[in-house]
Amino acid sequence: MTDIENFWAVIPAGGAGTRLWPLSRKGAPKFLHDLTRSGRSLLQETWDRVQPLAADRVLVVTGAAHRPAVAEQLPGLPDDQLLAEPSPRDSMAAIGLAAAILEVRDPDAVLGSFAADQVIEDQAGFLACVREAAEVAAARDVVVTLGIEPTHPATGFGYIRSGELLDPAGSGTARTVEQFVEKPDAATAAEYLASGRYRWNGGMFVVRASFLLDQLAISHPDLAAGLRAIAAEPTRLDELWGDLEKIAIDHAVAEPAADRGLVATVPGTFDWDDVGDFDALAGLLGKGAKDGEGHDVTVLGDAARVRTLDASGIVVAGTDREVAVIGLDDVVVVDTGDALLVTTRSRAQDVKKIVEALKADGVDGVL
Amino acid sequence: MTDIENFWAVIPAGGAGTRLWPLSRKGAPKFLHDLTRSGRSLLQETWDRVQPLAADRVLVVTGAAHRPAVAEQLPGLPDDQLLAEPSPRDSMAAIGLAAAILEVRDPDAVLGSFAADQVIEDQAGFLACVREAAEVAAARDVVVTLGIEPTHPATGFGYIRSGELLDPAGSGTARTVEQFVEKPDAATAAEYLASGRYRWNGGMFVVRASFLLDQLAISHPDLAAGLRAIAAEPTRLDELWGDLEKIAIDHAVAEPAADRGLVATVPGTFDWDDVGDFDALAGLLGKGAKDGEGHDVTVLGDAARVRTLDASGIVVAGTDREVAVIGLDDVVVVDTGDALLVTTRSRAQDVKKIVEALKADGVDGVL
């Protein structure tokens, strides 16, 4: 694998992930954690993953509060390639800022956007998919999205409905995207899988920076102009940032461009997980091996401190305390210094309700 | 209620209670904790309970390690009425030491032994029962045990099978004890209840000190002689203590005396609980009221820090951490500074297995 010319990897590093509370916090969001027991945080793994494509051409966009932590985790990232958002303005502003800065540096720049909090194990499959997407994006006026092959009828992800091959005469696998569809119910998800036309939308885009901003300018001219103004005069970032429209890139560009027939997808066969909640985390870590002693509890943290008896599920051992779990199946125990969560894998989505309750009660210190 | 002449209350304060780990510890055993949310520890409640009978005639027997904590919790207890065992020698040595010391002080002394880790709410019922037991013990050569009226066919307690009235012509309710029986299985317990002849053995005895030691001398002459030698020369405590036989008072005196027809029981209608595990504690604290917000979780500790959603059971909030429990019924969560337990009420008895595992692994610091 070699570098792709003009290709920049953009890593948006944002989102606290309230469904992973109290492991993930405002102050220490998901992407800063080693959730895969690899010894590297999700952010570092994302960085590692794009190195073969764009070793010295990586931009990370994160909240101002997380800039020091990101800089510490990525010592190889030049200071001027770590962009700090003065406040959260959703994904369009974050990725758009990177696009506007790249457009100034290199009018032919192609960017690939890869969120910092996702897990992909099949590095070769990922690289091959991005490489083809970058070739398509460099040659054509399209937004290219990576279409992940579904392994099961997931109801927690959005889907991409693909159409015809973009280049029927060639060897490329890219297809047009007919539509992005929201998270389906179980029956609809099963139909999607059976049809063979649907792929998971992992939110990974490859696109020429200038084309992205031009597309944005059609439906959200003020936002596109604001981002380009900041790129032209970076000292005006604080002044202009607060007025930018708060919108997700899916709604601002991807869906409108798809309606215009200007989105393509390159099918990827690599695995992908956004580790959205503790059920997903337990599934991810529980793959393959079981822990010893006849039980089935996956431990994130120091497993030597966790004792179980007739239990299964996941224990996040985030302190130096001894943890004992007896007689509970598919349990989720998250032990941190100032907060403890006890639930089940099937109720993992409801963790956000506790976070809302804590917020409503003004107990912000643990969020 | 007035004092009973010559009556001494003996409070054995021992036993770590491994089934209440990690709330109860070697260093902070069950009896030092406020398990009833009354603002008083079980030891203090036991002290309070006997005050009307023997205000200035209370002896507490505890391990040397707990002497300072006991003295602090019971400021009204004279220093020479707080006996410290140099090492644990089981209940016969503990109560026998108190008996031997009382025998020297007062040859007619009647002692009542009331363990420091039990819960009784019906104070009037308890006092009336002890008063009658003390009258019987003062007048006759018998060991009098309090026979607690069973409220359900418990399998976790020993039972007493009672016989004829001790004084058929009088107004007393005391009966002979035919036999002490071990913890029964569920079917046997149900038979016991149906028969009307069985009572729970709460381990509370009332007996003349000298008669207790004389009975002990029949089957365990060395132990009785050792205890009397210590009482005669208290400075020899450390020298003689280690050689005393380690045996429970039930086996050393109560059962042999029952075989000799020398045990009586006074039926008590007061409630009684030995809070043997977290299931018992949850039952005790869960009586009557439910906590707010439509759930059914009882909190021991700061309830304001505990948030629940579709959960029932008990949370021991022993730290200043926020605790969240979602979607678990009859759960037991015990959150302490250096150890966390998560289990269910039905598995409460298995907590001792975790304690054994920690001990086997040499993790003594949390025991």
XYZ file of C-alpha atoms in Angstrom:
734
model
C 0.000 0.000 0.000
C 1.272 3.420 -0.841
C 0.013 6.931 -0.335
C -2.853 8.130 -2.482
C -1.852 11.413 -4.112
C -3.776 14.470 -2.881
C -5.626 12.284 -0.383
C -6.209 13.605 3.124
C -7.695 11.672 6.008
C -10.032 13.768 8.143
C -10.812 12.381 11.588
C -13.760 14.032 13.332
C -13.231 13.311 17.027
C -16.380 14.355 18.804
C -19.449 13.060 20.575
C -19.483 12.025 24.210
C -21.560 8.904 23.558
C -23.995 9.073 26.465
C -24.989 5.439 25.954
C -21.508 4.445 27.086
C -21.739 6.414 30.339
C -20.052 6.274 32.820
C -17.146 4.924 30.794
C -17.484 7.672 28.179
C -17.755 11.221 29.528
C -17.869 14.745 28.231
C -14.339 15.124 29.524
C -13.135 11.699 28.380
C -15.277 10.686 25.419
C -15.384 7.268 23.840
C -12.697 7.951 21.222
C -10.053 8.569 23.884
C -10.603 5.087 25.395
C -9.032 1.776 24.538
C -12.297 -0.118 24.054
C -10.754 -3.004 22.109
C -8.054 -3.956 24.647
C -5.482 -3.320 21.899
C -3.479 -0.913 23.998
C -4.570 1.912 21.651
C -7.565 4.230 21.955
C -10.218 4.244 19.223
C -8.737 7.564 18.058
C -5.254 6.053 17.908
C -6.565 3.017 16.049
C -8.266 5.325 13.541
C -4.985 7.198 13.119
C -3.096 3.915 12.669
C -5.646 2.750 10.119
C -5.233 5.720 7.776
C -1.424 5.883 8.009
C -0.814 3.738 4.908
C -3.019 6.080 2.844
C -2.039 9.482 4.134
C 0.830 9.280 6.594
C 1.524 13.006 6.821
C -1.834 14.198 5.537
C -4.176 13.690 8.470
C -6.455 16.377 9.908
C -8.146 15.809 13.240
C -11.098 18.002 14.203
C -12.062 17.950 17.857
C -13.623 20.095 20.569
C -11.365 22.709 22.134
C -11.652 20.903 25.474
C -10.198 17.698 24.011
C -7.360 19.277 22.040
C -4.707 18.561 24.719
C -5.775 14.926 25.114
C -5.839 14.367 21.346
C -2.407 15.986 20.941
C -1.044 13.726 23.683
C -2.495 10.584 22.116
C -1.267 11.499 18.616
C 2.290 12.791 19.024
C 2.870 12.335 15.281
C 0.145 14.829 14.357
C 1.539 18.277 13.424
C 0.068 21.061 15.508
C -1.501 22.814 12.505
C -3.303 19.587 11.509
C -5.224 19.429 14.794
C -8.253 21.693 14.448
C -10.139 22.723 17.580
C -13.805 23.661 17.351
C -14.617 26.539 19.712
C -17.997 24.887 20.394
C -19.885 21.843 19.070
C -21.593 22.684 15.727
C -22.339 19.093 14.603
C -20.592 17.092 11.892
C -21.099 19.365 8.852
C -19.212 22.253 10.446
C -16.463 19.931 11.727
C -15.833 18.126 8.437
C -16.601 21.255 6.410
C -13.915 23.195 8.286
C -11.389 20.530 7.353
C -12.616 20.620 3.740
C -12.320 24.407 3.534
C -8.784 24.378 4.935
C -7.768 21.605 2.505
C -9.320 23.456 -0.417
C -7.017 26.403 0.324
C -3.943 24.192 0.683
C -4.607 22.038 -2.359
C -7.394 22.711 -4.881
C -7.326 19.030 -5.919
C -7.425 17.643 -2.401
C -9.599 14.551 -1.864
C -10.649 13.980 1.700
C -11.835 10.835 3.421
C -13.775 11.332 6.640
C -13.415 8.597 9.266
C -14.947 9.119 12.686
C -12.569 8.578 15.595
C -14.868 6.272 17.527
C -15.352 3.317 15.216
C -13.825 -0.144 15.223
C -12.590 -1.888 12.066
C -10.400 -4.960 12.271
C -9.955 -5.828 8.588
C -7.326 -3.234 7.761
C -6.612 -4.567 4.255
C -10.303 -4.588 3.310
C -10.708 -1.055 4.642
C -7.690 0.277 2.731
C -8.761 -1.328 -0.546
C -12.228 0.184 -0.239
C -10.905 3.669 0.580
C -8.400 3.460 -2.261
C -11.110 2.744 -4.823
C -13.340 5.433 -3.289
C -10.506 7.967 -3.549
C -9.942 7.119 -7.201
C -13.632 7.607 -7.946
C -13.810 10.855 -5.975
C -10.714 12.265 -7.689
C -12.112 11.513 -11.138
C -15.767 12.409 -10.726
C -18.084 14.995 -9.222
C -19.537 12.649 -6.600
C -19.612 12.099 -2.897
C -18.407 8.541 -2.353
C -19.620 6.710 0.700
C -18.240 3.405 1.968
C -21.016 0.825 1.913
C -20.503 -1.764 4.602
C -21.763 -5.269 3.946
C -24.388 -6.045 6.618
C -23.703 -9.147 8.717
C -27.151 -9.118 10.322
C -30.418 -7.140 10.053
C -29.281 -4.408 12.441
C -31.900 -1.891 13.528
C -29.373 0.483 15.048
C -27.727 1.671 11.822
C -28.809 3.674 8.792
C -28.697 1.921 5.389
C -27.653 2.863 1.853
C -29.707 1.665 -1.113
C -27.363 1.232 -4.076
C -28.263 1.381 -7.765
C -26.357 0.703 -10.967
C -22.632 0.301 -11.403
C -21.045 3.698 -11.914
C -18.814 2.397 -14.701
C -20.424 -0.738 -16.155
C -17.634 -1.180 -18.676
C -14.805 -0.935 -16.145
C -13.550 -3.079 -13.319
C -14.688 -0.726 -10.564
C -17.229 -1.808 -7.955
C -18.677 1.657 -7.231
C -22.408 2.063 -7.665
C -24.762 5.000 -7.573
C -26.608 5.600 -4.329
C -30.356 5.822 -4.808
C -31.169 6.721 -1.254
C -29.989 6.911 2.328
C -32.554 5.343 4.665
C -32.940 5.805 8.409
C -32.620 3.060 11.027
C -35.268 0.479 10.032
C -37.445 -1.751 12.180
C -36.513 -5.433 12.352
C -38.823 -6.583 9.534
C -37.646 -3.831 7.191
C -34.014 -4.573 8.047
C -34.578 -8.220 7.146
C -36.062 -7.172 3.773
C -33.053 -4.931 3.173
C -30.686 -7.835 3.731
C -32.703 -10.210 1.565
C -32.752 -7.724 -1.348
C -28.941 -7.605 -1.539
C -29.145 -3.914 -2.496
C -28.629 -2.390 0.935
C -25.473 -1.639 2.843
C -24.827 -0.150 6.260
C -24.052 3.526 6.322
C -20.978 3.864 8.511
C -20.836 7.596 7.884
C -17.515 7.365 6.034
C -17.283 9.654 3.000
C -14.589 10.230 0.400
C -14.977 13.379 -1.696
C -13.025 16.236 -3.280
C -12.948 19.038 -0.711
C -14.112 21.666 -3.176
C -16.939 19.493 -4.483
C -18.167 18.877 -0.932
C -18.277 22.613 -0.234
C -19.884 23.347 -3.606
C -22.628 20.849 -2.858
C -23.079 22.386 0.591
C -23.306 25.831 -0.973
C -26.370 24.781 -2.975
C -28.599 24.046 0.021
C -26.723 25.821 2.865
C -24.926 28.759 1.250
C -24.281 30.634 4.514
C -22.666 27.614 6.113
C -20.425 26.986 3.087
C -19.466 30.671 2.906
C -18.743 30.799 6.640
C -16.461 27.778 6.472
C -14.603 29.176 3.431
C -14.244 32.551 5.180
C -12.615 30.869 8.174
C -10.259 28.939 5.902
C -9.286 32.185 4.129
C -8.646 33.999 7.435
C -8.094 31.400 10.183
C -7.789 34.137 12.847
C -11.531 34.739 12.411
C -12.414 31.207 13.612
C -13.723 32.251 17.032
C -15.622 35.190 15.558
C -17.415 33.225 12.813
C -17.772 29.758 14.328
C -20.684 30.453 16.681
C -22.938 31.577 13.826
C -22.455 28.437 11.733
C -25.534 26.299 11.243
C -25.621 23.211 13.417
C -26.408 20.289 11.119
C -25.212 16.768 10.419
C -23.318 16.182 7.173
C -25.842 13.477 6.243
C -28.679 16.017 6.099
C -26.587 18.956 4.825
C -24.870 17.220 1.913
C -25.199 13.456 1.603
C -28.989 13.190 1.308
C -29.478 16.253 -0.946
C -26.592 15.112 -3.184
C -28.105 11.635 -3.376
C -31.350 13.214 -4.543
C -29.314 14.901 -7.275
C -27.748 11.556 -8.247
C -24.345 12.713 -7.079
C -23.545 10.092 -4.446
C -21.754 6.827 -5.140
C -20.871 3.941 -2.869
C -17.957 1.558 -2.895
C -18.963 -1.718 -1.270
C -16.669 -2.750 1.543
C -16.465 -6.227 2.966
C -14.533 -5.143 6.041
C -16.062 -5.459 9.505
C -17.285 -2.278 11.166
C -18.778 -1.344 14.523
C -19.573 2.025 16.015
C -19.642 0.580 19.566
C -22.854 2.456 20.219
C -23.655 0.985 23.618
C -22.503 -1.590 26.168
C -24.319 -4.369 24.331
C -22.194 -3.623 21.261
C -19.070 -3.357 23.390
C -19.804 -6.700 25.059
C -20.385 -8.274 21.644
C -17.178 -6.796 20.276
C -15.003 -7.901 23.202
C -16.785 -11.207 23.698
C -16.039 -12.429 20.167
C -14.232 -15.741 20.097
C -12.617 -16.321 23.452
C -14.256 -16.815 26.799
C -12.588 -15.902 30.051
C -11.421 -18.718 32.297
C -13.131 -20.430 35.225
C -16.211 -21.592 33.360
C -17.857 -18.228 33.094
C -18.540 -15.878 30.305
C -17.843 -12.402 31.583
C -15.747 -10.136 29.417
C -13.622 -7.694 31.343
C -12.445 -4.350 30.070
C -9.736 -3.353 32.517
C -7.849 -5.426 35.056
C -9.482 -8.868 34.854
C -7.514 -10.051 37.876
C -9.698 -7.835 40.055
C -12.970 -9.292 38.781
C -14.416 -12.467 40.288
C -17.561 -14.056 38.903
C -19.770 -17.030 39.660
C -22.470 -18.171 37.212
C -22.393 -14.848 35.412
C -22.085 -13.602 31.846
C -21.866 -10.183 30.272
C -19.324 -7.422 30.593
C -17.526 -5.760 33.471
C -15.679 -2.513 32.906
C -13.154 -2.446 35.734
C -12.226 1.201 35.740
C -10.928 1.470 39.304
C -8.579 -0.539 41.500
C -11.494 -2.008 43.433
C -12.295 -5.699 43.672
C -15.448 -6.554 41.725
C -17.609 -9.631 42.341
C -20.576 -10.679 40.199
C -22.777 -13.661 41.085
C -25.694 -15.253 39.279
C -26.505 -12.674 36.599
C -26.632 -13.287 32.857
C -25.771 -10.684 30.214
C -25.069 -8.197 32.956
C -23.305 -4.889 32.397
C -21.253 -3.512 35.292
C -19.302 -0.321 34.731
C -17.182 0.629 37.709
C -15.563 4.060 37.595
C -14.150 6.394 40.198
C -17.242 8.543 40.671
C -20.069 6.551 39.117
C -21.293 2.973 38.936
C -23.679 1.521 36.357
C -25.377 -1.860 36.716
C -27.700 -3.009 33.933
C -28.145 -5.716 31.305
C -27.074 -5.930 27.674
C -30.703 -5.790 26.567
C -31.251 -2.513 28.427
C -28.027 -0.923 27.213
C -29.884 1.705 25.179
C -31.560 3.033 28.320
C -28.308 4.231 29.805
C -28.942 7.546 28.084
C -32.062 7.972 30.230
C -29.923 7.859 33.366
C -27.608 10.437 31.818
C -30.650 12.633 31.112
C -31.815 12.205 34.723
C -28.397 13.150 36.075
C -28.359 16.192 33.801
C -31.862 17.186 34.895
C -30.777 16.840 38.534
C -27.751 19.052 37.915
C -25.291 16.274 38.690
C -23.058 17.389 35.819
C -19.803 16.463 37.481
C -20.158 12.797 36.557
C -21.303 13.346 32.962
C -40.050 -1.892 83.237
C -37.543 -1.949 86.010
C -34.243 -3.673 86.532
C -34.239 -7.366 87.245
C -32.207 -7.980 90.382
C -28.921 -9.859 89.809
C -29.560 -9.864 86.073
C -26.678 -9.119 83.723
C -26.919 -8.682 79.977
C -24.016 -10.260 78.127
C -23.512 -9.088 74.552
C -21.174 -11.251 72.495
C -19.991 -8.995 69.671
C -18.149 -11.181 67.217
C -18.353 -12.745 63.782
C -17.467 -10.933 60.583
C -20.479 -12.290 58.673
C -18.867 -13.145 55.351
C -22.263 -13.367 53.652
C -22.632 -9.620 54.107
C -19.299 -8.864 52.410
C -18.230 -6.266 51.300
C -20.436 -4.319 53.688
C -19.337 -6.393 56.676
C -15.574 -6.876 57.073
C -13.128 -8.368 59.516
C -12.228 -4.828 60.484
C -15.790 -3.496 60.449
C -18.099 -6.425 61.181
C -21.842 -6.416 60.830
C -22.577 -5.421 64.442
C -20.766 -2.085 64.032
C -23.032 -1.067 61.114
C -26.363 0.695 61.097
C -28.214 -1.892 59.011
C -31.698 -0.739 59.985
C -31.312 2.931 59.009
C -32.146 3.813 62.631
C -29.036 5.899 63.130
C -27.726 3.259 65.578
C -25.524 0.252 64.848
C -26.821 -3.260 65.562
C -24.529 -3.274 68.623
C -25.963 0.018 69.837
C -29.502 -1.211 69.255
C -28.709 -4.340 71.276
C -27.320 -2.131 74.052
C -30.421 0.080 73.924
C -32.655 -2.978 74.054
C -31.232 -4.337 77.309
C -31.026 -0.990 79.103
C -34.442 -1.312 80.815
C -33.386 -4.686 82.265
C -29.807 -4.082 83.259
C -28.806 -0.476 82.768
C -25.459 -0.665 84.561
C -25.014 -4.424 84.378
C -23.987 -5.030 80.773
C -20.918 -7.002 79.740
C -19.749 -6.859 76.124
C -17.331 -9.514 74.887
C -15.545 -8.708 71.642
C -12.327 -9.366 69.752
C -9.315 -7.349 70.840
C -9.228 -5.693 67.406
C -12.756 -4.315 67.844
C -12.392 -3.109 71.433
C -11.720 0.537 70.435
C -14.682 0.656 68.011
C -17.030 -0.926 70.573
C -15.877 1.476 73.289
C -16.482 4.393 70.946
C -19.983 3.200 70.017
C -20.931 2.498 73.644
C -19.640 5.452 75.689
C -21.894 4.410 78.600
C -20.171 1.050 79.008
C -17.654 1.038 81.890
C -14.176 0.013 80.798
C -14.110 -3.063 83.046
C -17.363 -4.313 81.501
C -15.864 -4.491 78.015
C -14.041 -7.805 77.736
C -11.578 -8.293 74.880
C -10.822 -11.792 73.636
C -7.148 -12.136 72.716
C -8.191 -14.379 69.810
C -11.462 -15.866 68.527
C -12.357 -19.033 70.522
C -16.035 -19.306 69.444
C -19.131 -18.519 71.482
C -18.666 -20.842 74.471
C -15.384 -19.192 75.481
C -16.800 -15.703 74.896
C -20.011 -16.185 76.903
C -18.276 -18.493 79.379
C -15.696 -15.797 80.158
C -18.514 -13.390 80.970
C -20.208 -16.069 83.083
C -17.029 -16.814 85.034
C -16.401 -13.133 85.742
C -20.023 -12.650 86.863
C -19.839 -15.736 89.082
C -16.929 -14.125 90.955
C -18.710 -10.769 91.270
C -22.081 -12.185 92.282
C -22.702 -15.852 93.069
C -26.417 -15.403 92.298
C -25.900 -13.598 88.998
C -28.286 -14.500 86.193
C -27.016 -13.697 82.733
C -28.865 -13.201 79.474
C -26.824 -13.588 76.327
C -27.916 -11.454 73.348
C -25.759 -11.410 70.228
C -24.811 -7.933 69.006
C -25.848 -8.518 65.409
C -29.543 -9.252 65.619
C -32.567 -7.106 64.882
C -35.649 -7.018 67.116
C -38.239 -4.297 66.728
C -40.833 -5.328 69.326
C -39.021 -4.035 72.389
C -41.910 -4.659 74.811
C -42.336 -8.247 73.646
C -38.612 -8.857 73.989
C -38.436 -7.416 77.502
C -41.439 -9.402 78.735
C -39.931 -12.611 77.415
C -36.519 -11.958 78.964
C -38.119 -10.976 82.259
C -39.987 -14.287 82.515
C -36.866 -16.184 81.406
C -34.823 -14.455 84.121
C -37.370 -15.380 86.784
C -37.266 -19.014 85.696
C -33.465 -19.055 85.537
C -33.145 -17.492 88.977
C -35.466 -20.027 90.543
C -34.444 -23.243 88.792
C -31.430 -25.194 87.638
C -32.147 -24.747 83.947
C -30.787 -23.036 80.881
C -33.629 -20.898 79.538
C -33.696 -20.164 75.858
C -35.958 -17.628 74.169
C -38.198 -19.431 71.695
C -39.116 -17.181 68.816
C -42.469 -17.738 67.164
C -41.799 -18.636 63.515
C -43.469 -16.385 60.941
C -42.600 -18.653 58.019
C -40.979 -22.067 57.434
C -37.429 -20.685 57.404
C -34.671 -23.063 56.363
C -31.885 -20.779 57.528
C -32.483 -21.056 61.267
C -32.227 -23.824 63.872
C -35.414 -24.799 65.733
C -36.364 -25.683 69.301
C -38.860 -28.486 69.976
C -40.728 -27.662 73.160
C -42.415 -30.098 75.544
C -44.605 -29.707 78.606
C -45.198 -26.574 80.646
C -42.511 -26.219 83.277
C -45.058 -25.233 85.927
C -48.485 -26.498 84.856
C -50.139 -25.100 87.963
C -48.679 -21.586 87.584
C -49.188 -18.756 85.171
C -45.781 -19.066 83.536
C -45.414 -19.876 79.841
C -42.033 -21.636 80.070
C -41.824 -25.151 78.682
C -39.212 -27.845 78.742
C -37.065 -28.156 75.634
C -37.053 -31.662 74.210
C -34.506 -31.005 71.525
C -32.582 -28.450 69.509
C -32.762 -29.266 65.803
C -30.503 -28.055 63.013
C -31.598 -25.980 60.022
C -34.318 -28.098 58.335
C -35.161 -28.483 54.669
C -38.287 -26.713 53.403
C -40.648 -29.692 53.866
C -39.421 -30.351 57.402
C -39.691 -26.661 58.258
C -43.310 -26.690 57.074
C -44.025 -29.706 59.310
C -42.434 -27.903 62.231
C -44.700 -24.909 61.738
C -47.821 -27.058 61.353
C -47.083 -28.955 64.570
C -47.088 -25.776 66.658
C -44.382 -27.252 68.877
C -41.377 -25.670 67.221
C -39.808 -22.277 67.701
C -36.832 -20.572 66.114
C -33.623 -20.755 68.049
C -32.290 -17.203 68.091
C -29.348 -18.240 70.252
C -30.531 -16.142 73.197
C -30.028 -17.825 76.581
C -30.847 -16.785 80.116
C -29.165 -18.798 82.872
C -27.479 -18.493 86.263
C -23.776 -17.947 85.584
C -22.697 -20.670 87.987
C -25.197 -23.183 86.608
C -23.962 -22.516 83.062
C -20.365 -23.188 84.111
C -21.368 -26.256 86.141
C -23.126 -27.705 83.100
C -20.086 -26.928 80.980
C -17.863 -28.635 83.540
C -19.713 -31.924 83.037
C -18.842 -32.363 79.368
C -15.925 -29.915 78.957
C -14.185 -29.773 82.331
C -10.964 -28.216 81.021
C -12.798 -25.379 79.342
C -14.890 -24.626 82.420
C -11.794 -24.766 84.636
C -9.833 -22.517 82.273
C -12.572 -19.887 82.241
C -12.877 -19.969 86.030
C -9.093 -19.681 86.378
C -9.094 -16.558 84.213
C -11.935 -15.052 86.257
C -9.994 -15.759 89.465
C -6.815 -14.184 88.086
C -7.707 -11.863 85.185
C -4.019 -11.082 84.549
C -3.640 -14.657 83.271
C -6.123 -14.042 80.386
C -3.512 -13.940 77.639
C -1.654 -16.924 79.074
C -4.683 -19.207 79.390
C -6.957 -18.024 76.561
C -5.165 -19.651 73.655
C -5.563 -23.144 75.144
C -9.336 -22.903 75.601
C -11.389 -25.291 73.503
C -12.996 -23.650 70.493
C -16.669 -24.678 70.542
C -20.081 -23.098 70.134
C -22.220 -22.742 73.253
C -24.977 -24.711 71.508
C -22.800 -27.831 71.311
C -20.928 -27.277 74.567
C -23.897 -26.668 76.871
C -27.325 -26.209 75.296
C -27.645 -29.544 73.502
C -26.088 -31.690 76.277
C -28.229 -29.902 78.891
C -31.333 -30.487 76.779
C -30.488 -34.196 76.712
C -30.368 -34.023 80.520
C -33.793 -32.322 80.586
C -32.259 -29.120 81.905
C -33.261 -26.658 79.212
C -36.443 -24.626 79.213
C -37.840 -22.165 76.704
C -39.978 -19.080 77.147
C -41.994 -18.470 74.015
C -41.524 -14.981 72.591
C -43.856 -13.363 70.133
C -41.429 -10.582 69.259
C -39.964 -10.320 65.761
C -36.376 -11.389 65.266
C -33.884 -11.411 62.417
C -30.209 -12.230 62.346
C -29.725 -10.395 59.017
C -27.732 -13.329 57.737
C -27.321 -12.189 54.148
C -28.318 -9.473 51.685
C -31.620 -11.186 50.962
C -32.510 -10.866 54.651
C -31.269 -7.282 54.716
C -33.347 -6.406 51.645
C -36.388 -8.028 53.245
C -35.819 -6.184 56.502
C -35.356 -2.763 54.906
C -37.979 -3.311 52.216
C -40.786 -3.886 54.723
C -43.675 -1.504 54.284
C -42.575 1.486 52.277
C -41.351 1.613 48.721
C -39.006 4.245 47.430
C -40.402 6.838 45.058
C -40.354 7.005 41.271
C -42.256 3.801 40.666
C -39.435 1.454 41.510
C -38.775 -0.881 44.307
C -35.126 -0.527 45.200
C -34.263 -0.172 48.857
C -31.212 1.943 49.530
C -28.932 1.634 52.533
C -26.896 4.821 52.445
C -27.470 8.044 50.548
C -30.552 7.341 48.415
C -30.136 10.653 46.585
C -27.105 9.193 44.811
C -28.953 6.127 43.535
C -30.937 6.260 40.306
C -32.967 3.304 39.098
C -35.135 2.406 36.138
C -37.312 -0.729 36.154
C -35.309 -2.233 39.005
C -35.988 -3.820 42.376
C -33.789 -5.115 45.150
C -31.260 -3.412 47.390
C -28.418 -0.980 46.838
C -25.893 -0.375 49.585
C -24.484 3.043 48.731
C -21.314 2.998 50.767
C -19.349 5.610 48.842
C -20.040 9.077 47.464
C -20.337 7.720 43.923
C -23.412 7.994 41.755
C -25.078 4.606 41.289
C -27.413 3.714 38.419
C -29.343 0.443 38.113
C -31.459 -0.373 35.060
C -33.701 -3.333 34.283
C -32.764 -5.797 37.030
C -35.143 -7.402 39.512
C -34.205 -8.425 43.051
C -30.698 -7.194 42.424
C -28.117 -6.680 45.160
C -25.522 -3.950 44.586
C -23.048 -3.241 47.366
C -20.785 -0.317 46.583
C -17.877 0.239 48.964
C -14.581 2.061 48.715
C -12.440 -0.911 47.771
C -14.893 -3.591 46.682
C -18.075 -3.909 44.654
C -20.577 -6.768 44.783
C -23.326 -7.298 42.204
C -25.660 -10.260 42.649
C -29.309 -11.157 43.235
C -31.302 -11.758 46.406
C -31.678 -15.428 45.495
C -27.901 -15.864 45.247
C -27.157 -13.946 48.443
C -25.858 -17.068 50.185
C -23.127 -17.473 47.573
C -21.389 -14.277 48.591
C -19.349 -16.352 51.011
C -17.879 -18.223 48.029
C -16.456 -14.976 46.685
C -15.014 -14.253 50.123
C -13.420 -17.703 50.089
C -11.992 -17.039 46.618
C -10.552 -13.701 47.700
C -9.026 -15.381 50.745
C -7.563 -18.174 48.613
C -6.096 -15.563 46.280
C -4.518 -13.713 49.192
C -6.595 -10.586 48.632
C -7.048 -10.163 52.380
C -7.081 -6.393 52.323
C -10.722 -6.247 51.276
C -11.981 -8.954 53.645
